[in-house]
Every structure is written in C-alpha cells, then in structure tokens.
CSV table of C-alpha atoms in Angstrom, one decimal:
chain,number,residue,atom,x,y,z
O,1,UNK,CA,-12.1,-21.5,1.8
O,2,UNK,CA,-9.3,-20.7,4.2
O,3,UNK,CA,-5.3,-20.2,3.9
O,4,UNK,CA,-4.9,-23.2,5.0
O,5,UNK,CA,-5.9,-24.8,1.5
O,6,UNK,CA,-4.3,-22.5,-0.2
O,7,UNK,CA,-0.8,-22.7,1.3
O,8,UNK,CA,-1.7,-26.5,1.2
O,9,UNK,CA,-2.5,-26.5,-2.7
O,10,UNK,CA,0.4,-24.5,-3.3
O,11,UNK,CA,3.3,-25.9,-1.1
O,12,UNK,CA,3.9,-22.4,0.8
O,13,UNK,CA,4.6,-22.4,4.0
O,14,UNK,CA,3.2,-19.6,6.5
O,15,UNK,CA,5.8,-17.9,8.0
O,16,UNK,CA,3.7,-15.0,9.9
O,17,UNK,CA,0.6,-13.1,10.1
O,18,UNK,CA,1.7,-9.2,8.8
O,19,UNK,CA,-1.5,-7.8,9.1
O,20,UNK,CA,-5.2,-7.9,10.2
O,21,UNK,CA,-7.9,-5.4,8.7
O,22,UNK,CA,-11.5,-5.4,8.9
O,23,UNK,CA,-12.0,-7.9,6.1
O,24,UNK,CA,-8.9,-9.8,5.7
O,25,UNK,CA,-5.8,-11.4,7.2
O,26,UNK,CA,-1.8,-10.8,5.3
O,27,UNK,CA,0.3,-13.3,5.6
O,28,UNK,CA,3.8,-13.9,4.9
O,29,UNK,CA,4.6,-17.1,3.1
O,30,UNK,CA,7.6,-19.1,1.7
O,31,UNK,CA,7.3,-21.0,-1.5
O,32,UNK,CA,9.3,-24.2,-1.9
O,33,UNK,CA,12.4,-22.1,-3.2
O,34,UNK,CA,12.5,-19.8,-0.1
O,35,UNK,CA,11.2,-16.3,-1.6
O,36,UNK,CA,8.5,-14.5,0.5
O,37,UNK,CA,5.4,-13.4,-1.1
O,38,UNK,CA,2.2,-11.8,0.8
O,39,UNK,CA,-1.0,-13.7,0.8
O,40,UNK,CA,-4.0,-11.7,1.9
O,41,UNK,CA,-6.5,-14.0,2.4
O,42,UNK,CA,-10.6,-13.3,3.5
O,43,UNK,CA,-11.4,-13.5,7.1
O,44,UNK,CA,-14.9,-15.2,7.6
O,45,UNK,CA,-17.9,-14.2,8.7
O,46,UNK,CA,-17.3,-10.6,6.7
O,47,UNK,CA,-19.6,-8.5,5.0
O,48,UNK,CA,-17.8,-7.4,2.1
O,49,UNK,CA,-17.3,-10.7,0.5
O,50,UNK,CA,-15.9,-9.1,-2.8
O,51,UNK,CA,-12.1,-8.3,-1.0
O,52,UNK,CA,-10.6,-10.5,-3.4
O,53,UNK,CA,-12.0,-9.3,-6.4
O,54,UNK,CA,-11.9,-5.9,-5.6
O,55,UNK,CA,-8.2,-6.3,-4.3
O,56,UNK,CA,-7.3,-8.3,-7.7
O,57,UNK,CA,-8.6,-6.1,-9.8
O,58,UNK,CA,-7.1,-2.8,-8.7
O,59,UNK,CA,-4.0,-4.0,-7.7
O,60,UNK,CA,-3.8,-5.3,-11.8
O,61,UNK,CA,-4.8,-1.7,-12.8
O,62,UNK,CA,-2.2,-0.2,-10.8
O,63,UNK,CA,0.3,-2.8,-12.1
O,64,UNK,CA,-0.4,-1.6,-15.4
O,65,UNK,CA,1.3,1.4,-14.4
O,66,UNK,CA,4.0,0.4,-12.3
O,67,UNK,CA,2.3,1.4,-9.4
O,68,UNK,CA,1.6,-1.4,-5.9
O,69,UNK,CA,3.0,-4.5,-5.4
O,70,UNK,CA,3.4,-7.3,-8.2
O,71,UNK,CA,-0.3,-9.6,-8.1
O,72,UNK,CA,1.0,-12.9,-8.6
O,73,UNK,CA,-2.2,-15.2,-8.4
O,74,UNK,CA,-6.0,-14.5,-7.4
O,75,UNK,CA,-6.8,-18.0,-6.0
O,76,UNK,CA,-11.5,-17.5,-5.7
O,77,UNK,CA,-12.1,-20.6,-4.5
O,78,UNK,CA,-9.7,-20.0,-1.4
O,79,UNK,CA,-10.7,-16.1,-1.7
O,80,UNK,CA,-6.7,-15.5,-1.5
O,81,UNK,CA,-4.9,-12.6,-3.1
O,82,UNK,CA,-1.3,-13.5,-3.8
O,83,UNK,CA,0.8,-10.7,-4.8
O,84,UNK,CA,4.6,-9.4,-4.4
O,85,UNK,CA,6.4,-9.2,-1.0
O,86,UNK,CA,7.7,-5.6,-0.3
O,87,UNK,CA,10.2,-5.4,2.5
O,88,UNK,CA,10.0,-2.4,4.0
O,89,UNK,CA,8.7,-0.1,6.5
O,90,UNK,CA,6.1,2.2,7.2
O,91,UNK,CA,5.7,5.5,5.8
O,92,UNK,CA,5.3,6.9,9.3
O,93,UNK,CA,8.5,4.9,10.8
O,94,UNK,CA,10.6,5.4,8.0
O,95,UNK,CA,9.5,9.6,8.5
O,96,UNK,CA,10.6,9.8,11.6
O,97,UNK,CA,13.7,8.2,12.1
O,98,UNK,CA,14.7,11.0,10.3
O,99,UNK,CA,15.4,10.8,6.9
O,100,UNK,CA,17.7,13.8,5.0
O,101,UNK,CA,15.9,16.5,3.0
O,102,UNK,CA,17.3,14.7,0.1
O,103,UNK,CA,16.1,11.7,0.2
O,104,UNK,CA,12.5,12.6,1.2
O,105,UNK,CA,12.8,15.2,-1.7
O,106,UNK,CA,13.6,12.2,-3.9
O,107,UNK,CA,10.9,10.2,-2.0
O,108,UNK,CA,8.5,12.7,-2.5
O,109,UNK,CA,8.7,13.0,-6.0
O,110,UNK,CA,8.4,9.6,-6.6
O,111,UNK,CA,5.2,9.5,-4.4
O,112,UNK,CA,3.6,12.1,-6.7
O,113,UNK,CA,4.4,10.6,-9.6
O,114,UNK,CA,3.1,7.7,-8.8
O,115,UNK,CA,-0.2,8.8,-7.4
O,116,UNK,CA,-0.1,11.0,-10.5
O,117,UNK,CA,-0.4,7.9,-12.6
O,118,UNK,CA,-2.9,5.9,-10.8
O,119,UNK,CA,-4.5,9.5,-11.2
O,120,UNK,CA,-4.2,9.2,-14.9
O,121,UNK,CA,-6.1,5.8,-15.1
O,122,UNK,CA,-9.0,6.8,-12.6
O,123,UNK,CA,-8.1,5.1,-9.8
O,124,UNK,CA,-8.6,6.6,-6.5
O,125,UNK,CA,-7.1,4.7,-3.6
O,126,UNK,CA,-8.6,6.7,-1.1
O,127,UNK,CA,-6.7,5.4,1.6
O,128,UNK,CA,-3.2,7.3,0.7
O,129,UNK,CA,-3.7,9.8,4.4
O,130,UNK,CA,-3.9,9.0,8.1
O,131,UNK,CA,-1.2,7.5,9.6
O,132,UNK,CA,0.9,6.1,6.2
O,133,UNK,CA,0.1,2.8,6.5
O,134,UNK,CA,-0.2,2.4,2.9
O,135,UNK,CA,2.7,3.6,1.6
O,136,UNK,CA,6.0,1.5,2.6
O,137,UNK,CA,9.4,2.9,2.4
O,138,UNK,CA,11.4,0.5,0.3
O,139,UNK,CA,15.4,1.2,-0.2
O,140,UNK,CA,13.7,5.1,-0.1
O,141,UNK,CA,11.0,4.6,-2.5
O,142,UNK,CA,7.7,4.1,-2.1
O,143,UNK,CA,5.5,1.7,-2.6
O,144,UNK,CA,1.8,2.4,-2.5
O,145,UNK,CA,-0.1,-1.0,-0.6
O,146,UNK,CA,-3.6,-2.2,-0.1
O,147,UNK,CA,-6.0,-1.1,-3.2
O,148,UNK,CA,-9.4,-2.8,-1.4
O,149,UNK,CA,-10.8,0.1,-1.2
O,150,UNK,CA,-9.6,1.7,-4.2
O,151,UNK,CA,-12.0,2.6,-6.7
O,152,UNK,CA,-12.9,3.3,-10.3
O,153,UNK,CA,-16.3,4.6,-9.7
O,154,UNK,CA,-15.0,7.8,-7.1
O,155,UNK,CA,-13.5,10.9,-8.6
O,156,UNK,CA,-9.4,10.8,-8.6
O,157,UNK,CA,-7.8,12.6,-5.7
O,158,UNK,CA,-4.8,11.0,-5.5
O,159,UNK,CA,-2.2,14.0,-5.7
O,160,UNK,CA,-4.7,16.7,-4.0
O,161,UNK,CA,-5.2,14.0,-0.5
O,162,UNK,CA,-1.6,13.1,-0.6
O,163,UNK,CA,-0.8,17.4,-0.9
O,164,UNK,CA,-3.3,17.8,2.3
O,165,UNK,CA,-2.0,14.7,4.0
O,166,UNK,CA,2.0,15.5,3.7
O,167,UNK,CA,1.7,19.8,4.1
O,168,UNK,CA,-1.8,21.2,4.7
O,169,UNK,CA,-3.3,19.5,7.8
O,170,UNK,CA,-2.7,21.5,10.6
O,171,UNK,CA,-3.0,19.3,13.4
O,172,UNK,CA,-0.8,16.3,11.7
O,173,UNK,CA,2.3,15.1,13.1
O,174,UNK,CA,3.2,14.0,9.8
O,175,UNK,CA,2.9,17.5,8.0
O,176,UNK,CA,4.3,19.2,11.1
O,177,UNK,CA,7.7,16.3,10.5
O,178,UNK,CA,7.6,16.7,6.7
O,179,UNK,CA,7.5,20.6,6.8
O,180,UNK,CA,10.8,20.3,9.3
O,181,UNK,CA,12.5,18.4,7.5
O,182,UNK,CA,12.0,19.9,4.1
O,183,UNK,CA,12.0,23.5,5.3
O,184,UNK,CA,10.6,26.4,3.1
O,185,UNK,CA,11.2,24.3,0.3
O,186,UNK,CA,8.3,22.0,0.7
O,187,UNK,CA,6.4,24.5,-1.4
O,188,UNK,CA,7.6,23.1,-4.7
O,189,UNK,CA,5.0,19.7,-4.0
O,190,UNK,CA,2.4,22.1,-3.8
O,191,UNK,CA,2.1,23.3,-7.4
C-alpha cells in the first residue's frame, strides 16, 4: 500500500503534495499525457482505514447529481482514490480577494443549488463550514471537495450548514465579509 506503487502501476508522475489530513495525503499527479489529476492516499498507521471506501462511495454518490470533482479510479490495493484536479482557490481566499457583488451572488446561488442536490439524495457532507476549505472556486463557481467524512446515515443539513456558515455566525469573518459585499441582499439566500 503506497502512493509510490500506485504511481508506478499507472505510469503517473508525482507533481507535489497539495494537502495533508489526519487520515490521508493529497497529491497532484500527472498522467503520461501531462493531464493533472488528484490522488488521495491513505496515510500509514491511521485508525480510520476505510477512508478509500468512504471517499469513493460518497464522491460517486455526489457525482451522480453533478457535485464534486469527478471520481476517476479507486485502487483498493494501494489505498488511493484518483479524481479530477480542480484548479482553483479556496473559498476563503477567493472571498477575501473582494469579488464583485454579482460574482458572489452567482457563486452562492450555485453553491446552494449543489448543497440542495446532495441534501435531496441524502448525503450530508458535514464539513462545509469552518474556513471554507472544502469549497474550491474555479472560474467563479463552487466545487465541493473532500467527501471522506460525508454520510448517508446522518440527517442531511448541507443547506442549513451553509446558511449558518455564510450568514448567521456573528463571530465569523467570512459571514461579515459576505454580508459586507451583498449588503442587505444576503437575505435572499436565507429563504
């Protein structure tokens, strides 16, 4: 079980490590034609050994309603999930780069549509709040990532979690920034 074996087996080149979580490492890799992909690999000596199964099952479910990066391959032997590379920036960084009001409205409309789609199929992401790290902005539109801890067993609350994260938390710099940009028009998203 290793990223090295996975790369060798698929003739991929490691470009760089782009993230490190409690249970996994996330790598930017390149195929033999130069196409960039993301390989999420289980860390050795972790307790949550079902990361590959959960990430792939949840991402496949999200993909069924056109949400998330496209799942490409699952390598259970090497404990790697291969998916589409989303070349963008984190929501937090994008928001604080001061998008125009119309850009933010368009972004939020699409984000809430995606959250509603996964609510309807019973998939609770569970980590859409915080600092917005699981929301990537690509060409002004949201891509929800990291479905490892998502669940079909919990009560779904993606839309409500986003409302609280983006508008209702009185101590959040993100909620303050969203309200500053949208002015009083933010209320359209709370209905």
